[in-house]
Tab-separated table of C-alpha atoms in Angstrom:
chain	number	residue	atom	x	y	z
A	1	MET	CA	0.000	0.000	0.000
A	2	SER	CA	2.931	2.367	0.425
A	3	LYS	CA	3.190	2.724	-3.367
A	4	LEU	CA	-0.488	3.649	-3.503
A	5	TYR	CA	-0.083	6.153	-0.698
A	6	ASP	CA	3.002	7.706	-2.285
A	7	LYS	CA	1.161	7.982	-5.602
A	8	TYR	CA	-1.848	9.489	-3.796
A	9	LEU	CA	0.330	12.200	-2.238
A	10	GLU	CA	1.968	12.917	-5.595
A	11	LEU	CA	-1.381	13.230	-7.381
A	12	LYS	CA	-2.900	15.422	-4.659
A	13	LYS	CA	0.007	17.855	-5.078
A	14	GLU	CA	-0.853	18.107	-8.779
A	15	ASN	CA	-4.622	18.486	-8.302
A	16	ASP	CA	-6.067	18.593	-4.805
A	17	ASP	CA	-9.651	18.987	-6.066
A	18	LYS	CA	-9.776	15.667	-7.882
A	19	LEU	CA	-10.587	12.422	-6.023
A	20	TYR	CA	-8.291	9.497	-6.784
A	21	LEU	CA	-9.653	5.957	-6.777
A	22	PHE	CA	-6.949	3.276	-6.704
A	23	LYS	CA	-7.216	-0.303	-7.947
A	24	SER	CA	-5.821	-2.486	-5.174
A	25	GLY	CA	-6.134	-6.221	-5.729
A	26	LEU	CA	-9.819	-7.062	-6.010
A	27	PHE	CA	-10.923	-3.674	-4.673
A	28	TYR	CA	-10.977	0.004	-5.514
A	29	VAL	CA	-10.038	2.325	-2.641
A	30	PHE	CA	-9.916	5.998	-1.793
A	31	LEU	CA	-7.237	7.148	0.656
A	32	GLU	CA	-6.988	9.827	3.344
A	33	ASP	CA	-8.954	13.042	2.643
A	34	ASP	CA	-10.551	11.506	-0.441
A	35	ALA	CA	-11.772	8.564	1.663
A	36	LEU	CA	-13.149	10.879	4.339
A	37	LYS	CA	-14.992	12.982	1.753
A	38	ILE	CA	-16.476	9.958	-0.024
A	39	SER	CA	-17.484	8.432	3.303
A	40	ARG	CA	-19.369	11.605	4.278
A	41	ILE	CA	-21.430	11.721	1.071
A	42	THR	CA	-21.953	8.021	0.259
A	43	THR	CA	-22.615	4.795	2.143
A	44	LEU	CA	-18.946	3.767	1.965
A	45	LYS	CA	-17.344	3.538	5.398
A	46	CYS	CA	-13.758	4.402	6.307
A	47	THR	CA	-11.403	1.901	7.900
A	48	GLN	CA	-7.849	2.242	9.154
A	49	LEU	CA	-5.266	1.155	6.609
A	50	THR	CA	-2.471	1.991	9.047
A	51	PRO	CA	-2.645	3.803	12.376
A	52	LYS	CA	-2.280	7.086	10.458
A	53	VAL	CA	-4.015	6.384	7.115
A	54	VAL	CA	-7.706	5.741	6.394
A	55	LYS	CA	-9.281	4.167	3.348
A	56	CYS	CA	-12.722	3.350	2.000
A	57	GLY	CA	-13.619	1.320	-1.013
A	58	PHE	CA	-15.618	-1.345	-2.753
A	59	PRO	CA	-15.120	-4.602	-4.724
A	60	GLN	CA	-13.950	-4.313	-8.327
A	61	ASN	CA	-17.208	-5.760	-9.665
A	62	SER	CA	-19.032	-2.647	-8.345
A	63	LEU	CA	-16.880	-0.125	-10.226
A	64	GLU	CA	-19.434	0.876	-12.882
A	65	ARG	CA	-22.199	1.344	-10.310
A	66	TYR	CA	-20.035	3.578	-8.121
A	67	LEU	CA	-18.713	5.576	-11.069
A	68	GLU	CA	-22.342	6.364	-11.936
A	69	ILE	CA	-22.995	7.447	-8.338
A	70	PHE	CA	-19.911	9.687	-8.353
A	71	LYS	CA	-21.018	11.185	-11.673
A	72	GLU	CA	-24.515	11.900	-10.311
A	73	LEU	CA	-22.888	13.631	-7.323
A	74	ASN	CA	-20.735	15.737	-9.703
A	75	LEU	CA	-17.521	14.358	-8.221
A	76	GLU	CA	-14.363	14.430	-10.285
A	77	VAL	CA	-12.923	10.937	-9.755
A	78	GLU	CA	-9.899	9.544	-11.555
A	79	VAL	CA	-9.274	5.792	-11.493
A	80	ILE	CA	-5.611	4.886	-10.968
A	81	GLN	CA	-4.389	1.371	-11.781
A	82	LEU	CA	-0.801	1.005	-10.600
A	83	GLU	CA	-0.871	-2.788	-10.737
A	84	GLU	CA	-0.574	-2.854	-14.512
A	85	THR	CA	2.745	-1.019	-14.281
A	86	GLU	CA	4.014	-3.521	-11.720
A	87	LYS	CA	2.847	-6.469	-13.838
A	88	LYS	CA	4.671	-5.041	-16.876
A	89	LYS	CA	7.878	-4.645	-14.846
A	90	LEU	CA	7.670	-8.260	-13.650
A	91	SER	CA	6.876	-9.476	-17.159
A	92	THR	CA	9.950	-7.666	-18.513
A	93	LYS	CA	12.133	-9.206	-15.809
A	94	ILE	CA	10.792	-12.670	-16.599
A	95	ARG	CA	11.396	-12.259	-20.354
A	96	SER	CA	14.902	-10.937	-19.775
A	97	GLY	CA	15.747	-13.970	-17.618
A	98	LYS	CA	16.328	-11.972	-14.451
A	99	ILE	CA	13.851	-14.138	-12.517
A	100	LYS	CA	15.546	-17.562	-12.639
A	101	SER	CA	12.835	-19.467	-10.712
A	102	ILE	CA	10.340	-18.847	-13.502
A	103	ASN	CA	11.799	-21.764	-15.480
A	104	GLU	CA	11.011	-24.072	-12.563
A	105	LEU	CA	7.531	-22.574	-12.345
A	106	LYS	CA	6.903	-23.169	-16.063
A	107	SER	CA	7.647	-26.882	-15.748
A	108	LEU	CA	5.775	-27.327	-12.470
A	109	ASP	CA	3.120	-30.028	-12.187
A	110	LEU	CA	0.427	-28.276	-10.156
A	111	ASN	CA	-1.196	-31.612	-9.319
A	112	ALA	CA	1.978	-32.936	-7.705
A	113	ILE	CA	3.357	-29.947	-5.774
A	114	THR	CA	3.039	-29.794	-2.002
A	115	PRO	CA	1.823	-26.621	-0.310
A	116	ILE	CA	5.220	-26.233	1.394
A	117	ARG	CA	7.093	-26.455	-1.912
A	118	ALA	CA	4.678	-23.972	-3.511
A	119	LEU	CA	5.337	-21.473	-0.707
A	120	GLU	CA	9.094	-22.025	-0.978
A	121	LEU	CA	8.948	-21.337	-4.702
A	122	LEU	CA	6.864	-18.186	-4.203
A	123	TYR	CA	9.308	-16.987	-1.553
A	124	THR	CA	12.251	-17.575	-3.917
A	125	ILE	CA	10.536	-15.690	-6.747
A	126	LYS	CA	9.660	-12.816	-4.395
A	127	LYS	CA	13.301	-12.529	-3.309
A	128	GLU	CA	14.505	-12.587	-6.933
A	129	VAL	CA	12.023	-9.844	-7.868
A	130	GLU	CA	13.167	-7.690	-4.929
A	131	GLU	CA	16.833	-8.184	-5.873
A	132	ASN	CA	16.133	-7.051	-9.421
A	133	ASP	CA	14.172	-3.900	-8.527
């Protein structure tokens, strides 16, 4: 979430009037002041993301419905999807051979792998991705 929060702060410096809605996994979320504003004028409730940061949001399958609500309320909302950038970076690293464990993953028999081995492999890939950032 720190990348989302950093991006939120950057965007708010550019245009404080606009509300920024971030794609985060299977949800869309507003952060900080945007979350508080949306919570005051809709049924969305704020929750603590960290002890200092609040968020509110909804599942991705409700996006169109909420965009219509925001439009009816004359709110300027911009949808931000950072995940695509991260997926492209990982895809580039995989194609360039920087993530060595991918070859093992490609030949993996999903019906024969144990949960422990799957977690070990994910941990190894995570470490390789972090090393290549």
